[in-house]
Amino acid sequence: MNPDTVAIIFSQREMIRGHFLMTLQVPISFRKSLPGQFVMIRMESDHGPFLSRPLSISSVYSKGNETFMELLYKVVGKGTKLFSRLKEGTALRAAGPLGKGFDLSPSSRKIILIAGGIGVVPLAFLAQRCRERFPDPDIICYLGAGEAGVIPGLERLEQVCSEVKISTDDGSRGYHGTVTELFRQDLGCYNGDDVRIYSCGPRSMLRSLQTLLQDQPIACQVSLEERMACGIGACLGCVVRTRGDDGEEKLVRACTEGPVFDIKRVIFEA
């Protein structure tokens, strides 16, 4: 883990309504970032939010000797609204990469991504890494959104995935319904030890996915979208209920033991 360090905004633009892509110039140590990990970001100014905000890493890349990190985020409160107004050259404090990332298995011949809304961020990073590391991976993404005008990360997914299937709640694009309902139609096509599912999105979506997979032998990892205050396990504000190897309930911290978990171990409240 890197200590709190300075990151400089290289560029920022609104990708779609209410969703911004911020590119930061960061220290070289961020090159070790894994899909599923996150950073804690805060403004250096005294006028910003007191607490850092956790943002999933969308991409990390190098140009010459410089390292850049992309953060695709949705404006949902005071902190992210302030972030969206920041200009090029602004200095931020960044701590990371933090948390446990996705486990990428080289034996996976078919990779299934299931994303809901802004949950697409770590999955786009994962798809990019799979494309870079594995020979010709078959990556299929199921992407759910509320409506056609707010489908984040679609352009990048279409570049790195073999196929992208879209669902919208209002039926304005793709399948009319939830992304898990769309995935249910194809579930019978996926079987075998060489299939891996990775997912991120609202808890209601992940709970539905868990129900679909409860009797299936397919391995599935999920990244949980939890509220975090410190990002290092000290505040216990992101505790998640899980089930251990012995079947007993266990409380763990999403920021350190996660945010990526085996979907069959997470206990989702109704």
PDB file of C-alpha atoms in Angstrom:
ATOM      1  CA  MET A   1       0.000   0.000   0.000  1.00  0.00           C
ATOM      2  CA  ASN A   2       1.209   3.479  -0.840  1.00  0.00           C
ATOM      3  CA  PRO A   3       1.072   6.225   1.793  1.00  0.00           C
ATOM      4  CA  ASP A   4      -1.035   9.306   1.206  1.00  0.00           C
ATOM      5  CA  THR A   5       0.683  11.024  -1.722  1.00  0.00           C
ATOM      6  CA  VAL A   6       0.201  13.862  -4.205  1.00  0.00           C
ATOM      7  CA  ALA A   7      -1.646  13.225  -7.474  1.00  0.00           C
ATOM      8  CA  ILE A   8      -2.130  15.889 -10.146  1.00  0.00           C
ATOM      9  CA  ILE A   9      -5.238  16.139 -12.311  1.00  0.00           C
ATOM     10  CA  PHE A  10      -4.045  15.664 -15.898  1.00  0.00           C
ATOM     11  CA  SER A  11      -7.514  15.919 -17.437  1.00  0.00           C
ATOM     12  CA  GLN A  12     -11.189  15.647 -16.545  1.00  0.00           C
ATOM     13  CA  ARG A  13     -14.354  15.510 -18.623  1.00  0.00           C
ATOM     14  CA  GLU A  14     -17.986  14.537 -18.292  1.00  0.00           C
ATOM     15  CA  MET A  15     -18.413  11.267 -20.181  1.00  0.00           C
ATOM     16  CA  ILE A  16     -22.197  10.998 -19.877  1.00  0.00           C
ATOM     17  CA  ARG A  17     -24.730  12.800 -17.715  1.00  0.00           C
ATOM     18  CA  GLY A  18     -23.419  12.974 -14.156  1.00  0.00           C
ATOM     19  CA  HIS A  19     -20.422  10.673 -14.813  1.00  0.00           C
ATOM     20  CA  PHE A  20     -16.890  12.065 -15.001  1.00  0.00           C
ATOM     21  CA  LEU A  21     -13.564  10.590 -16.111  1.00  0.00           C
ATOM     22  CA  MET A  22     -10.676  12.019 -14.099  1.00  0.00           C
ATOM     23  CA  THR A  23      -7.124  11.222 -15.198  1.00  0.00           C
ATOM     24  CA  LEU A  24      -4.459  11.680 -12.532  1.00  0.00           C
ATOM     25  CA  GLN A  25      -0.697  11.771 -12.900  1.00  0.00           C
ATOM     26  CA  VAL A  26       0.490   9.528 -10.060  1.00  0.00           C
ATOM     27  CA  PRO A  27       3.732   8.043  -8.682  1.00  0.00           C
ATOM     28  CA  ILE A  28       5.195   4.994 -10.431  1.00  0.00           C
ATOM     29  CA  SER A  29       4.150   2.790  -7.505  1.00  0.00           C
ATOM     30  CA  PHE A  30       0.533   2.905  -8.786  1.00  0.00           C
ATOM     31  CA  ARG A  31       1.531   0.735 -11.746  1.00  0.00           C
ATOM     32  CA  LYS A  32       1.062  -2.311  -9.496  1.00  0.00           C
ATOM     33  CA  SER A  33      -2.679  -1.546  -9.156  1.00  0.00           C
ATOM     34  CA  LEU A  34      -4.983  -4.525  -9.689  1.00  0.00           C
ATOM     35  CA  PRO A  35      -8.534  -4.542 -11.089  1.00  0.00           C
ATOM     36  CA  GLY A  36     -10.925  -4.351  -8.160  1.00  0.00           C
ATOM     37  CA  GLN A  37      -8.632  -2.205  -6.014  1.00  0.00           C
ATOM     38  CA  PHE A  38      -9.474   1.400  -5.149  1.00  0.00           C
ATOM     39  CA  VAL A  39      -7.936   4.686  -4.030  1.00  0.00           C
ATOM     40  CA  MET A  40      -8.910   7.147  -1.323  1.00  0.00           C
ATOM     41  CA  ILE A  41      -8.999  10.667  -2.767  1.00  0.00           C
ATOM     42  CA  ARG A  42      -9.309  14.003  -1.011  1.00  0.00           C
ATOM     43  CA  MET A  43      -8.648  17.629  -1.837  1.00  0.00           C
ATOM     44  CA  GLU A  44      -5.549  19.312  -0.456  1.00  0.00           C
ATOM     45  CA  SER A  45      -7.515  22.503   0.107  1.00  0.00           C
ATOM     46  CA  ASP A  46      -9.111  23.155   3.494  1.00  0.00           C
ATOM     47  CA  HIS A  47     -12.324  23.912   1.592  1.00  0.00           C
ATOM     48  CA  GLY A  48     -12.805  20.306   0.535  1.00  0.00           C
ATOM     49  CA  PRO A  49     -14.511  17.415   2.370  1.00  0.00           C
ATOM     50  CA  PHE A  50     -12.761  16.353   5.570  1.00  0.00           C
ATOM     51  CA  LEU A  51     -12.944  12.648   4.723  1.00  0.00           C
ATOM     52  CA  SER A  52     -11.431  11.009   1.652  1.00  0.00           C
ATOM     53  CA  ARG A  53     -13.709   9.399  -0.934  1.00  0.00           C
ATOM     54  CA  PRO A  54     -13.135   5.830  -2.181  1.00  0.00           C
ATOM     55  CA  LEU A  55     -13.042   5.545  -5.974  1.00  0.00           C
ATOM     56  CA  SER A  56     -12.543   2.358  -7.983  1.00  0.00           C
ATOM     57  CA  ILE A  57      -9.594   2.357 -10.349  1.00  0.00           C
ATOM     58  CA  SER A  58     -10.724   2.385 -13.961  1.00  0.00           C
ATOM     59  CA  SER A  59      -7.308   2.087 -15.603  1.00  0.00           C
ATOM     60  CA  VAL A  60      -3.585   2.560 -15.013  1.00  0.00           C
ATOM     61  CA  TYR A  61      -1.157   3.162 -17.873  1.00  0.00           C
ATOM     62  CA  SER A  62       2.250   4.651 -18.625  1.00  0.00           C
ATOM     63  CA  LYS A  63       3.521   7.203 -21.115  1.00  0.00           C
ATOM     64  CA  GLY A  64       7.277   7.323 -21.129  1.00  0.00           C
ATOM     65  CA  ASN A  65       8.396   7.728 -17.539  1.00  0.00           C
ATOM     66  CA  GLU A  66       5.011   9.049 -16.363  1.00  0.00           C
ATOM     67  CA  THR A  67       2.209   7.017 -14.787  1.00  0.00           C
ATOM     68  CA  PHE A  68      -1.475   7.872 -15.160  1.00  0.00           C
ATOM     69  CA  MET A  69      -4.548   6.553 -13.374  1.00  0.00           C
ATOM     70  CA  GLU A  70      -8.119   6.939 -14.591  1.00  0.00           C
ATOM     71  CA  LEU A  71     -11.071   7.233 -12.231  1.00  0.00           C
ATOM     72  CA  LEU A  72     -14.578   7.042 -13.683  1.00  0.00           C
ATOM     73  CA  TYR A  73     -17.053   8.180 -11.045  1.00  0.00           C
ATOM     74  CA  LYS A  74     -20.660   9.268 -10.639  1.00  0.00           C
ATOM     75  CA  VAL A  75     -21.632  12.468  -8.851  1.00  0.00           C
ATOM     76  CA  VAL A  76     -23.695  11.294  -5.875  1.00  0.00           C
ATOM     77  CA  GLY A  77     -22.954  13.762  -3.078  1.00  0.00           C
ATOM     78  CA  LYS A  78     -21.006  16.795  -1.932  1.00  0.00           C
ATOM     79  CA  GLY A  79     -17.568  15.225  -2.248  1.00  0.00           C
ATOM     80  CA  THR A  80     -17.913  13.890  -5.797  1.00  0.00           C
ATOM     81  CA  LYS A  81     -19.654  17.111  -6.859  1.00  0.00           C
ATOM     82  CA  LEU A  82     -16.634  19.097  -5.700  1.00  0.00           C
ATOM     83  CA  PHE A  83     -14.326  16.668  -7.500  1.00  0.00           C
ATOM     84  CA  SER A  84     -16.256  17.176 -10.754  1.00  0.00           C
ATOM     85  CA  ARG A  85     -15.504  20.923 -10.657  1.00  0.00           C
ATOM     86  CA  LEU A  86     -11.741  20.556 -10.327  1.00  0.00           C
ATOM     87  CA  LYS A  87      -9.513  21.678 -13.196  1.00  0.00           C
ATOM     88  CA  GLU A  88      -6.329  20.389 -14.816  1.00  0.00           C
ATOM     89  CA  GLY A  89      -3.264  20.906 -12.644  1.00  0.00           C
ATOM     90  CA  THR A  90      -5.135  20.648  -9.340  1.00  0.00           C
ATOM     91  CA  ALA A  91      -3.280  18.668  -6.666  1.00  0.00           C
ATOM     92  CA  LEU A  92      -5.118  15.949  -4.745  1.00  0.00           C
ATOM     93  CA  ARG A  93      -4.116  13.575  -1.980  1.00  0.00           C
ATOM     94  CA  ALA A  94      -4.327   9.930  -3.046  1.00  0.00           C
ATOM     95  CA  ALA A  95      -3.815   6.803  -0.947  1.00  0.00           C
ATOM     96  CA  GLY A  96      -3.568   3.469  -2.689  1.00  0.00           C
ATOM     97  CA  PRO A  97      -3.838   1.110  -4.338  1.00  0.00           C
ATOM     98  CA  LEU A  98      -5.981  -0.287  -1.530  1.00  0.00           C
ATOM     99  CA  GLY A  99      -7.955  -3.456  -0.925  1.00  0.00           C
ATOM    100  CA  LYS A 100      -7.995  -6.901  -2.461  1.00  0.00           C
ATOM    101  CA  GLY A 101      -8.404  -7.072  -6.223  1.00  0.00           C
ATOM    102  CA  PHE A 102      -9.875  -9.713  -8.516  1.00  0.00           C
ATOM    103  CA  ASP A 103      -8.085 -13.045  -8.822  1.00  0.00           C
ATOM    104  CA  LEU A 104      -7.353 -13.499 -12.518  1.00  0.00           C
ATOM    105  CA  SER A 105      -7.059 -17.177 -13.381  1.00  0.00           C
ATOM    106  CA  PRO A 106      -4.984 -17.979 -16.491  1.00  0.00           C
ATOM    107  CA  SER A 107      -7.071 -21.158 -16.918  1.00  0.00           C
ATOM    108  CA  SER A 108     -10.208 -19.119 -17.646  1.00  0.00           C
ATOM    109  CA  ARG A 109     -11.129 -19.512 -21.313  1.00  0.00           C
ATOM    110  CA  LYS A 110     -14.452 -17.665 -20.975  1.00  0.00           C
ATOM    111  CA  ILE A 111     -14.757 -14.575 -18.785  1.00  0.00           C
ATOM    112  CA  ILE A 112     -18.208 -13.236 -17.915  1.00  0.00           C
ATOM    113  CA  LEU A 113     -18.593  -9.685 -16.599  1.00  0.00           C
ATOM    114  CA  ILE A 114     -21.879  -8.559 -15.019  1.00  0.00           C
ATOM    115  CA  ALA A 115     -22.032  -4.852 -14.257  1.00  0.00           C
ATOM    116  CA  GLY A 116     -24.715  -2.582 -12.866  1.00  0.00           C
ATOM    117  CA  GLY A 117     -24.337   1.166 -13.354  1.00  0.00           C
ATOM    118  CA  ILE A 118     -21.043   2.593 -12.087  1.00  0.00           C
ATOM    119  CA  GLY A 119     -20.090  -0.964 -11.073  1.00  0.00           C
ATOM    120  CA  VAL A 120     -18.694  -1.195 -14.580  1.00  0.00           C
ATOM    121  CA  VAL A 121     -15.506   0.627 -13.481  1.00  0.00           C
ATOM    122  CA  PRO A 122     -13.440  -2.225 -11.969  1.00  0.00           C
ATOM    123  CA  LEU A 123     -14.759  -4.664 -14.567  1.00  0.00           C
ATOM    124  CA  ALA A 124     -13.550  -2.508 -17.468  1.00  0.00           C
ATOM    125  CA  PHE A 125     -10.108  -2.459 -15.859  1.00  0.00           C
ATOM    126  CA  LEU A 126     -10.269  -6.238 -15.439  1.00  0.00           C
ATOM    127  CA  ALA A 127     -11.247  -6.756 -19.083  1.00  0.00           C
ATOM    128  CA  GLN A 128      -8.339  -4.592 -20.181  1.00  0.00           C
ATOM    129  CA  ARG A 129      -5.866  -6.599 -18.067  1.00  0.00           C
ATOM    130  CA  CYS A 130      -7.241  -9.916 -19.331  1.00  0.00           C
ATOM    131  CA  ARG A 131      -6.844  -8.718 -22.906  1.00  0.00           C
ATOM    132  CA  GLU A 132      -3.223  -7.740 -22.176  1.00  0.00           C
ATOM    133  CA  ARG A 133      -2.182 -10.891 -20.288  1.00  0.00           C
ATOM    134  CA  PHE A 134      -4.077 -13.831 -21.753  1.00  0.00           C
ATOM    135  CA  PRO A 135      -4.013 -15.099 -25.352  1.00  0.00           C
ATOM    136  CA  ASP A 136      -7.256 -14.157 -27.106  1.00  0.00           C
ATOM    137  CA  PRO A 137      -9.648 -14.331 -24.106  1.00  0.00           C
ATOM    138  CA  ASP A 138     -13.388 -14.663 -24.735  1.00  0.00           C
ATOM    139  CA  ILE A 139     -14.830 -11.809 -22.632  1.00  0.00           C
ATOM    140  CA  ILE A 140     -18.602 -11.323 -22.546  1.00  0.00           C
ATOM    141  CA  CYS A 141     -20.055  -8.394 -20.626  1.00  0.00           C
ATOM    142  CA  TYR A 142     -23.614  -7.961 -19.381  1.00  0.00           C
ATOM    143  CA  LEU A 143     -24.121  -4.275 -18.666  1.00  0.00           C
ATOM    144  CA  GLY A 144     -27.191  -2.884 -16.917  1.00  0.00           C
ATOM    145  CA  ALA A 145     -28.307   0.744 -16.616  1.00  0.00           C
ATOM    146  CA  GLY A 146     -31.412   2.753 -15.844  1.00  0.00           C
ATOM    147  CA  GLU A 147     -31.758   4.186 -19.334  1.00  0.00           C
ATOM    148  CA  ALA A 148     -29.901   4.516 -22.637  1.00  0.00           C
ATOM    149  CA  GLY A 149     -28.483   7.934 -21.767  1.00  0.00           C
ATOM    150  CA  VAL A 150     -26.602   6.759 -18.687  1.00  0.00           C
ATOM    151  CA  ILE A 151     -24.571   3.702 -19.686  1.00  0.00           C
ATOM    152  CA  PRO A 152     -21.092   4.387 -18.266  1.00  0.00           C
ATOM    153  CA  GLY A 153     -17.935   2.899 -19.753  1.00  0.00           C
ATOM    154  CA  LEU A 154     -19.639   1.404 -22.808  1.00  0.00           C
ATOM    155  CA  GLU A 155     -17.111   2.621 -25.386  1.00  0.00           C
ATOM    156  CA  ARG A 156     -14.152   1.084 -23.569  1.00  0.00           C
ATOM    157  CA  LEU A 157     -15.973  -2.188 -22.944  1.00  0.00           C
ATOM    158  CA  GLU A 158     -16.760  -2.513 -26.641  1.00  0.00           C
ATOM    159  CA  GLN A 159     -13.042  -2.135 -27.357  1.00  0.00           C
ATOM    160  CA  VAL A 160     -11.826  -4.861 -24.987  1.00  0.00           C
ATOM    161  CA  CYS A 161     -14.748  -7.328 -24.808  1.00  0.00           C
ATOM    162  CA  SER A 162     -15.727  -9.962 -27.343  1.00  0.00           C
ATOM    163  CA  GLU A 163     -19.390  -9.031 -26.845  1.00  0.00           C
ATOM    164  CA  VAL A 164     -21.368  -6.523 -24.777  1.00  0.00           C
ATOM    165  CA  LYS A 165     -25.017  -7.214 -23.955  1.00  0.00           C
ATOM    166  CA  ILE A 166     -27.026  -4.277 -22.606  1.00  0.00           C
ATOM    167  CA  SER A 167     -30.137  -4.071 -20.485  1.00  0.00           C
ATOM    168  CA  THR A 168     -32.025  -0.957 -19.371  1.00  0.00           C
ATOM    169  CA  ASP A 169     -34.725  -0.627 -16.757  1.00  0.00           C
ATOM    170  CA  ASP A 170     -36.937   1.421 -19.095  1.00  0.00           C
ATOM    171  CA  GLY A 171     -36.249  -0.591 -22.257  1.00  0.00           C
ATOM    172  CA  SER A 172     -34.730   2.374 -24.106  1.00  0.00           C
ATOM    173  CA  ARG A 173     -31.779   0.221 -25.204  1.00  0.00           C
ATOM    174  CA  GLY A 174     -31.159  -3.495 -25.325  1.00  0.00           C
ATOM    175  CA  TYR A 175     -33.093  -5.868 -23.102  1.00  0.00           C
ATOM    176  CA  HIS A 176     -36.011  -4.370 -21.179  1.00  0.00           C
ATOM    177  CA  GLY A 177     -35.364  -5.435 -17.601  1.00  0.00           C
ATOM    178  CA  THR A 178     -32.554  -6.009 -15.150  1.00  0.00           C
ATOM    179  CA  VAL A 179     -29.101  -7.201 -16.092  1.00  0.00           C
ATOM    180  CA  THR A 180     -29.508 -10.362 -13.996  1.00  0.00           C
ATOM    181  CA  GLU A 181     -32.693 -11.224 -15.917  1.00  0.00           C
ATOM    182  CA  LEU A 182     -30.727 -10.813 -19.135  1.00  0.00           C
ATOM    183  CA  PHE A 183     -27.927 -13.020 -17.827  1.00  0.00           C
ATOM    184  CA  ARG A 184     -30.441 -15.654 -16.663  1.00  0.00           C
ATOM    185  CA  GLN A 185     -31.411 -16.290 -20.289  1.00  0.00           C
ATOM    186  CA  ASP A 186     -27.833 -17.337 -21.147  1.00  0.00           C
ATOM    187  CA  LEU A 187     -26.856 -19.044 -17.889  1.00  0.00           C
ATOM    188  CA  GLY A 188     -27.325 -22.528 -19.333  1.00  0.00           C
ATOM    189  CA  CYS A 189     -24.654 -21.810 -21.945  1.00  0.00           C
ATOM    190  CA  TYR A 190     -21.950 -21.341 -19.331  1.00  0.00           C
ATOM    191  CA  ASN A 191     -20.518 -24.357 -17.568  1.00  0.00           C
ATOM    192  CA  GLY A 192     -17.181 -25.947 -16.850  1.00  0.00           C
ATOM    193  CA  ASP A 193     -14.087 -25.134 -14.849  1.00  0.00           C
ATOM    194  CA  ASP A 194     -12.811 -22.723 -17.484  1.00  0.00           C
ATOM    195  CA  VAL A 195     -15.641 -20.178 -16.920  1.00  0.00           C
ATOM    196  CA  ARG A 196     -15.210 -17.295 -14.466  1.00  0.00           C
ATOM    197  CA  ILE A 197     -17.781 -14.656 -13.540  1.00  0.00           C
ATOM    198  CA  TYR A 198     -16.851 -11.226 -12.188  1.00  0.00           C
ATOM    199  CA  SER A 199     -19.467  -8.737 -11.057  1.00  0.00           C
ATOM    200  CA  CYS A 200     -19.935  -5.317  -9.479  1.00  0.00           C
ATOM    201  CA  GLY A 201     -23.055  -3.261  -8.930  1.00  0.00           C
ATOM    202  CA  PRO A 202     -25.844  -2.489  -6.461  1.00  0.00           C
ATOM    203  CA  ARG A 203     -26.420  -4.969  -3.650  1.00  0.00           C
ATOM    204  CA  SER A 204     -29.870  -5.846  -4.988  1.00  0.00           C
ATOM    205  CA  MET A 205     -28.260  -6.897  -8.270  1.00  0.00           C
ATOM    206  CA  LEU A 206     -25.571  -8.967  -6.539  1.00  0.00           C
ATOM    207  CA  ARG A 207     -28.181 -10.629  -4.323  1.00  0.00           C
ATOM    208  CA  SER A 208     -30.149 -11.670  -7.415  1.00  0.00           C
ATOM    209  CA  LEU A 209     -26.972 -12.969  -9.040  1.00  0.00           C
ATOM    210  CA  GLN A 210     -26.134 -14.967  -5.921  1.00  0.00           C
ATOM    211  CA  THR A 211     -29.565 -16.629  -6.077  1.00  0.00           C
ATOM    212  CA  LEU A 212     -29.046 -17.511  -9.754  1.00  0.00           C
ATOM    213  CA  LEU A 213     -25.665 -19.103  -9.053  1.00  0.00           C
ATOM    214  CA  GLN A 214     -26.402 -20.884  -5.766  1.00  0.00           C
ATOM    215  CA  ASP A 215     -26.719 -24.302  -7.409  1.00  0.00           C
ATOM    216  CA  GLN A 216     -24.182 -23.641 -10.161  1.00  0.00           C
ATOM    217  CA  PRO A 217     -20.534 -24.794 -10.099  1.00  0.00           C
ATOM    218  CA  ILE A 218     -19.312 -21.587 -11.749  1.00  0.00           C
ATOM    219  CA  ALA A 219     -16.800 -19.507  -9.766  1.00  0.00           C
ATOM    220  CA  CYS A 220     -17.906 -15.905  -9.240  1.00  0.00           C
ATOM    221  CA  GLN A 221     -16.118 -12.985  -7.601  1.00  0.00           C
ATOM    222  CA  VAL A 222     -17.913  -9.758  -6.729  1.00  0.00           C
ATOM    223  CA  SER A 223     -16.662  -6.301  -5.832  1.00  0.00           C
ATOM    224  CA  LEU A 224     -18.848  -4.679  -3.180  1.00  0.00           C
ATOM    225  CA  GLU A 225     -19.703  -0.976  -3.320  1.00  0.00           C
ATOM    226  CA  GLU A 226     -19.371  -0.057   0.354  1.00  0.00           C
ATOM    227  CA  ARG A 227     -19.189   3.297   2.118  1.00  0.00           C
ATOM    228  CA  MET A 228     -15.670   3.813   3.476  1.00  0.00           C
ATOM    229  CA  ALA A 229     -14.170   6.488   5.699  1.00  0.00           C
ATOM    230  CA  CYS A 230     -10.533   5.467   6.097  1.00  0.00           C
ATOM    231  CA  GLY A 231      -9.831   2.739   3.538  1.00  0.00           C
ATOM    232  CA  ILE A 232      -7.304   0.952   5.790  1.00  0.00           C
ATOM    233  CA  GLY A 233      -9.522  -0.983   8.206  1.00  0.00           C
ATOM    234  CA  ALA A 234      -9.281   1.349  11.189  1.00  0.00           C
ATOM    235  CA  CYS A 235     -12.785   2.848  11.339  1.00  0.00           C
ATOM    236  CA  LEU A 236     -14.804  -0.394  10.862  1.00  0.00           C
ATOM    237  CA  GLY A 237     -17.329   1.553   8.798  1.00  0.00           C
ATOM    238  CA  CYS A 238     -17.428  -0.928   5.916  1.00  0.00           C
ATOM    239  CA  VAL A 239     -18.058  -4.211   7.738  1.00  0.00           C
ATOM    240  CA  VAL A 240     -19.542  -6.989   5.592  1.00  0.00           C
ATOM    241  CA  ARG A 241     -21.289 -10.153   6.768  1.00  0.00           C
ATOM    242  CA  THR A 242     -19.715 -13.271   5.268  1.00  0.00           C
ATOM    243  CA  ARG A 243     -19.682 -17.009   5.852  1.00  0.00           C
ATOM    244  CA  GLY A 244     -16.368 -18.716   6.637  1.00  0.00           C
ATOM    245  CA  ASP A 245     -15.045 -22.139   5.649  1.00  0.00           C
ATOM    246  CA  ASP A 246     -16.735 -23.613   8.721  1.00  0.00           C
ATOM    247  CA  GLY A 247     -20.111 -22.151   7.758  1.00  0.00           C
ATOM    248  CA  GLU A 248     -20.105 -19.687  10.644  1.00  0.00           C
ATOM    249  CA  GLU A 249     -20.975 -16.037  10.126  1.00  0.00           C
ATOM    250  CA  LYS A 250     -17.965 -13.758  10.083  1.00  0.00           C
ATOM    251  CA  LEU A 251     -17.687  -9.960   9.967  1.00  0.00           C
ATOM    252  CA  VAL A 252     -14.921  -8.633   7.722  1.00  0.00           C
ATOM    253  CA  ARG A 253     -13.839  -5.224   6.474  1.00  0.00           C
ATOM    254  CA  ALA A 254     -14.526  -4.492   2.814  1.00  0.00           C
ATOM    255  CA  CYS A 255     -11.557  -2.122   2.568  1.00  0.00           C
ATOM    256  CA  THR A 256      -8.943  -4.686   3.632  1.00  0.00           C
ATOM    257  CA  GLU A 257     -10.370  -8.215   3.281  1.00  0.00           C
ATOM    258  CA  GLY A 258     -12.243  -6.982   0.190  1.00  0.00           C
ATOM    259  CA  PRO A 259     -13.792  -5.246  -1.645  1.00  0.00           C
ATOM    260  CA  VAL A 260     -13.612  -8.409  -3.785  1.00  0.00           C
ATOM    261  CA  PHE A 261     -15.241 -11.545  -2.340  1.00  0.00           C
ATOM    262  CA  ASP A 262     -16.440 -14.973  -3.435  1.00  0.00           C
ATOM    263  CA  ILE A 263     -20.144 -14.349  -4.065  1.00  0.00           C
ATOM    264  CA  LYS A 264     -21.160 -17.534  -2.231  1.00  0.00           C
ATOM    265  CA  ARG A 265     -19.533 -16.298   0.999  1.00  0.00           C
ATOM    266  CA  VAL A 266     -21.321 -12.936   1.203  1.00  0.00           C
ATOM    267  CA  ILE A 267     -24.498 -12.668   3.279  1.00  0.00           C
ATOM    268  CA  PHE A 268     -26.789 -10.183   1.537  1.00  0.00           C
ATOM    269  CA  GLU A 269     -29.562  -8.744   3.689  1.00  0.00           C
ATOM    270  CA  ALA A 270     -33.033  -8.912   2.167  1.00  0.00           C
TER     271      ALA A 270
END
